[in-house]
Coordinates of C-alpha atoms in Angstrom, one line a residue:
M29 CA -109.9 147.5 -23.2
P30 CA -109.7 143.8 -24.2
V31 CA -106.4 142.6 -25.8
E32 CA -107.0 142.1 -29.6
W33 CA -105.5 138.9 -30.7
R34 CA -104.7 138.2 -34.4
P35 CA -103.8 134.9 -36.2
V36 CA -100.1 134.2 -36.6
R37 CA -98.2 132.7 -39.6
Q38 CA -97.9 128.9 -39.6
S39 CA -94.2 128.4 -40.1
R40 CA -92.2 127.8 -36.8
T41 CA -95.5 128.3 -35.1
H42 CA -94.6 128.2 -31.5
E43 CA -91.9 130.9 -32.1
L44 CA -94.5 133.1 -33.8
V45 CA -96.9 132.6 -30.8
L46 CA -94.0 133.9 -28.7
E47 CA -93.6 136.8 -30.9
S48 CA -97.2 137.6 -30.8
I49 CA -97.3 137.5 -26.9
E50 CA -94.0 139.6 -26.8
E51 CA -95.6 142.3 -29.1
R52 CA -98.6 142.6 -26.7
V53 CA -96.2 142.9 -23.6
L54 CA -94.1 145.5 -25.4
A55 CA -97.1 147.4 -26.4
G56 CA -98.4 147.5 -22.9
D57 CA -101.5 145.4 -23.7
L58 CA -100.3 142.6 -21.3
K59 CA -98.7 143.4 -17.8
A60 CA -97.6 141.5 -14.8
G61 CA -100.6 139.9 -13.3
D62 CA -102.7 139.6 -16.5
R63 CA -104.2 136.3 -17.3
L64 CA -103.9 134.9 -20.8
P65 CA -107.1 133.6 -22.4
P66 CA -107.8 129.8 -22.0
E67 CA -105.9 127.6 -24.5
R68 CA -109.2 126.6 -26.1
E69 CA -109.9 130.2 -26.9
L70 CA -106.5 131.6 -27.5
A71 CA -105.3 128.8 -30.0
P72 CA -108.0 129.4 -32.6
V73 CA -107.8 133.2 -32.4
L74 CA -104.0 132.9 -33.1
G75 CA -104.7 130.3 -35.8
V76 CA -102.4 127.7 -34.2
S77 CA -102.8 124.2 -32.7
R78 CA -103.0 123.9 -28.9
S79 CA -99.8 121.8 -28.9
A80 CA -97.9 124.7 -30.6
L81 CA -99.5 127.2 -28.0
R82 CA -98.5 125.0 -25.1
E83 CA -94.9 124.8 -26.5
A84 CA -94.8 128.6 -26.5
L85 CA -96.1 128.8 -23.0
R86 CA -93.7 126.3 -21.7
V87 CA -90.9 128.5 -23.1
L88 CA -92.3 131.6 -21.4
E89 CA -92.7 129.7 -18.2
T90 CA -89.1 128.5 -18.4
I91 CA -87.8 132.1 -18.7
G92 CA -89.9 133.2 -15.8
V93 CA -92.3 135.5 -17.7
L94 CA -95.4 133.1 -17.2
T95 CA -96.8 130.9 -14.6
A96 CA -99.3 128.2 -15.5
Q97 CA -101.7 126.5 -13.2
A98 CA -103.4 123.4 -14.3
G99 CA -107.0 122.5 -13.6
R100 CA -110.1 124.5 -13.2
G101 CA -111.1 127.5 -11.1
P102 CA -110.1 131.2 -10.6
D103 CA -106.4 130.2 -10.3
A104 CA -106.2 128.0 -13.3
G105 CA -104.6 129.0 -16.6
A106 CA -101.5 131.1 -17.6
R107 CA -100.7 134.4 -16.0
I108 CA -98.0 137.0 -16.8
T109 CA -95.7 137.3 -13.7
L110 CA -92.3 138.6 -14.0
N111 CA -89.9 136.8 -11.7
P112 CA -86.6 136.6 -13.6
D113 CA -84.2 135.8 -10.8
D114 CA -84.6 132.0 -10.7
A115 CA -85.0 131.7 -14.4
L116 CA -81.9 133.7 -15.2
G117 CA -79.8 131.8 -12.6
R118 CA -80.9 128.4 -14.0
L119 CA -80.2 129.5 -17.6
L120 CA -76.8 130.9 -16.7
R121 CA -75.9 127.9 -14.7
L122 CA -76.6 125.6 -17.6
H123 CA -74.5 127.9 -20.0
F124 CA -71.6 127.9 -17.4
A125 CA -71.7 124.1 -17.2
L126 CA -71.8 123.9 -21.0
G127 CA -68.7 126.1 -21.3
S128 CA -70.4 129.1 -22.8
Y129 CA -68.6 131.2 -20.1
S130 CA -65.4 130.5 -18.3
L131 CA -64.9 130.6 -14.6
E132 CA -62.9 133.7 -15.1
D133 CA -65.8 135.3 -16.9
V134 CA -68.1 134.6 -14.0
L135 CA -65.5 135.9 -11.5
E136 CA -65.1 139.3 -13.3
A137 CA -68.7 139.6 -13.7
R138 CA -69.4 139.1 -10.0
V139 CA -66.6 141.5 -9.0
T140 CA -68.1 144.2 -11.3
L141 CA -71.6 143.7 -10.2
E142 CA -70.9 143.4 -6.5
R143 CA -68.5 146.2 -6.2
S144 CA -71.3 148.4 -7.7
S145 CA -74.0 147.0 -5.6
F146 CA -72.1 147.2 -2.3
Q147 CA -71.0 150.7 -3.0
A148 CA -74.5 151.8 -3.9
A149 CA -76.0 149.9 -0.9
A150 CA -73.9 152.1 1.5
E151 CA -76.0 155.0 0.4
H152 CA -79.3 153.5 -0.5
A153 CA -79.9 150.3 1.7
S154 CA -82.6 150.8 4.2
A155 CA -82.2 149.7 7.8
E156 CA -84.6 146.8 7.0
D157 CA -82.3 145.6 4.2
L158 CA -79.3 145.6 6.5
D159 CA -81.1 144.1 9.4
E160 CA -82.1 141.2 7.2
A161 CA -78.6 140.8 5.9
E162 CA -77.3 140.8 9.4
E163 CA -79.8 138.0 10.5
L164 CA -78.4 135.9 7.5
V165 CA -74.8 136.5 8.8
A166 CA -75.9 135.6 12.4
R167 CA -77.3 132.2 11.1
M168 CA -74.1 131.6 9.1
A169 CA -72.1 132.0 12.4
E170 CA -74.0 129.3 14.1
P171 CA -71.5 126.5 15.2
D172 CA -73.5 123.6 13.6
V173 CA -74.0 125.4 10.3
S174 CA -73.4 123.0 7.4
P175 CA -71.7 123.9 4.1
V176 CA -75.0 123.3 2.2
E177 CA -76.8 125.8 4.6
F178 CA -73.9 128.3 4.6
N179 CA -73.9 128.4 0.8
D180 CA -77.7 129.1 0.7
L181 CA -77.3 131.8 3.3
D182 CA -74.3 133.4 1.7
T183 CA -76.1 133.4 -1.6
R184 CA -79.1 135.2 0.0
F185 CA -76.7 137.7 1.8
H186 CA -75.2 138.9 -1.4
V187 CA -78.5 139.1 -3.2
R188 CA -80.0 140.9 -0.2
I189 CA -77.3 143.6 -0.4
A190 CA -77.7 143.8 -4.2
R191 CA -81.4 144.5 -3.7
G192 CA -80.5 147.2 -1.1
S193 CA -78.5 149.0 -3.9
G194 CA -81.8 150.3 -5.3
N195 CA -81.1 148.8 -8.7
E196 CA -83.5 145.9 -9.6
L197 CA -81.4 144.9 -12.7
T198 CA -78.2 144.7 -10.6
S199 CA -80.0 142.6 -8.1
T200 CA -81.3 140.2 -10.6
L201 CA -77.9 139.8 -12.4
T202 CA -76.1 139.4 -9.1
S203 CA -78.5 136.7 -8.2
A204 CA -78.1 134.9 -11.5
V205 CA -74.2 135.2 -11.6
R206 CA -74.0 133.9 -7.9
E207 CA -76.5 131.1 -8.6
S208 CA -74.4 130.0 -11.7
V209 CA -71.4 129.0 -9.5
R210 CA -73.4 127.8 -6.5
P211 CA -72.5 124.1 -7.1
L212 CA -68.7 125.0 -7.4
I213 CA -68.9 127.1 -4.1
L214 CA -70.6 124.3 -2.2
R215 CA -68.0 121.8 -3.5
A216 CA -65.2 124.2 -2.3
L217 CA -66.8 124.6 1.1
E218 CA -67.3 120.9 1.5
A219 CA -63.7 120.3 0.6
A220 CA -62.3 122.7 3.3
E221 CA -59.8 121.0 5.5
D222 CA -61.1 122.8 8.5
W223 CA -64.7 123.7 7.8
P224 CA -65.4 125.6 11.1
A225 CA -62.3 127.9 10.5
T226 CA -63.3 128.4 6.9
A227 CA -66.8 129.5 8.0
R228 CA -65.5 131.8 10.7
A229 CA -63.1 133.5 8.2
L230 CA -65.7 134.0 5.5
N231 CA -68.2 135.3 8.1
A232 CA -65.7 137.8 9.6
E233 CA -65.6 139.4 6.2
H234 CA -69.4 139.3 6.0
K235 CA -69.5 141.2 9.3
E236 CA -66.9 143.7 8.3
L237 CA -68.9 144.3 5.0
L238 CA -72.0 145.0 7.1
R239 CA -70.1 147.4 9.5
L240 CA -68.9 149.3 6.5
L241 CA -72.3 149.5 4.9
R242 CA -73.9 150.8 8.1
S243 CA -71.1 153.4 8.4
G244 CA -71.8 154.5 4.7
K245 CA -68.3 153.6 3.6
G246 CA -69.1 152.4 0.2
V247 CA -65.8 152.6 -1.5
R248 CA -64.2 150.5 1.2
A249 CA -67.0 148.0 1.2
A250 CA -66.6 147.7 -2.6
A251 CA -62.8 146.9 -2.2
L252 CA -63.6 144.3 0.5
V253 CA -66.3 142.5 -1.4
E254 CA -63.9 142.2 -4.3
K255 CA -61.2 140.7 -2.0
H256 CA -64.0 138.4 -0.5
I257 CA -65.1 137.2 -3.9
R258 CA -61.6 136.7 -5.4
G259 CA -60.4 134.8 -2.3
L260 CA -63.2 132.4 -2.6
H261 CA -63.2 132.0 -6.3
G262 CA -59.5 131.2 -6.0
T263 CA -60.5 127.8 -4.4
L264 CA -63.0 126.9 -7.2
V265 CA -62.3 124.1 -9.6
P266 CA -64.5 124.0 -12.8
A267 CA -66.5 120.8 -13.2
S268 CA -64.6 120.1 -16.6
G269 CA -61.4 119.7 -14.5
D270 CA -62.7 116.7 -12.7

């Protein structure tokens, strides 16, 4: 059944366009994968200018609910596509940089999320989940790995385990929180007096975490990941302290 669009009020127009699209999503009229009508059709149906419509679509694209493809053809236009990980991470990183959350807030959030995800992953993670995590650990163990590459692989390792927990929201939040401190962690890794030794020590804990998960020892994995996170966070210095 075609989605029925209605004109919106004119005040704060782009926010009202957002509300209209949100209503359609909440009602189930719009789902992931659905394409919005072209701007030239949707703007007059909603009773708004194309500039106001574009502003609303840009907001939705920023928060990861929409992807927009310029041009003509079957792939052109705006499509509902839920991919919140990158968007939430970007927003949280900005709020952290602006001082909305302290480093201590982020640390405690990471500990809570990752204790939960590692304990659940010991029960729910598939062999494929753990094999992928092990591949990341192996790449982190390469002798010529740089701090930049290690930081990226480390992020992917923690997010992979979170996804193996079976809870998509935990996975998304873990990714966003870990992403918010990515620049600080990279700076700490680059400042290590003995980078190879630092990498080996961190990776030894990654290997032990994997061993515990494969053995189904979720409580011990949760305790170790907290120690792992708190140990690394203890070396971080907020950007405002420069």
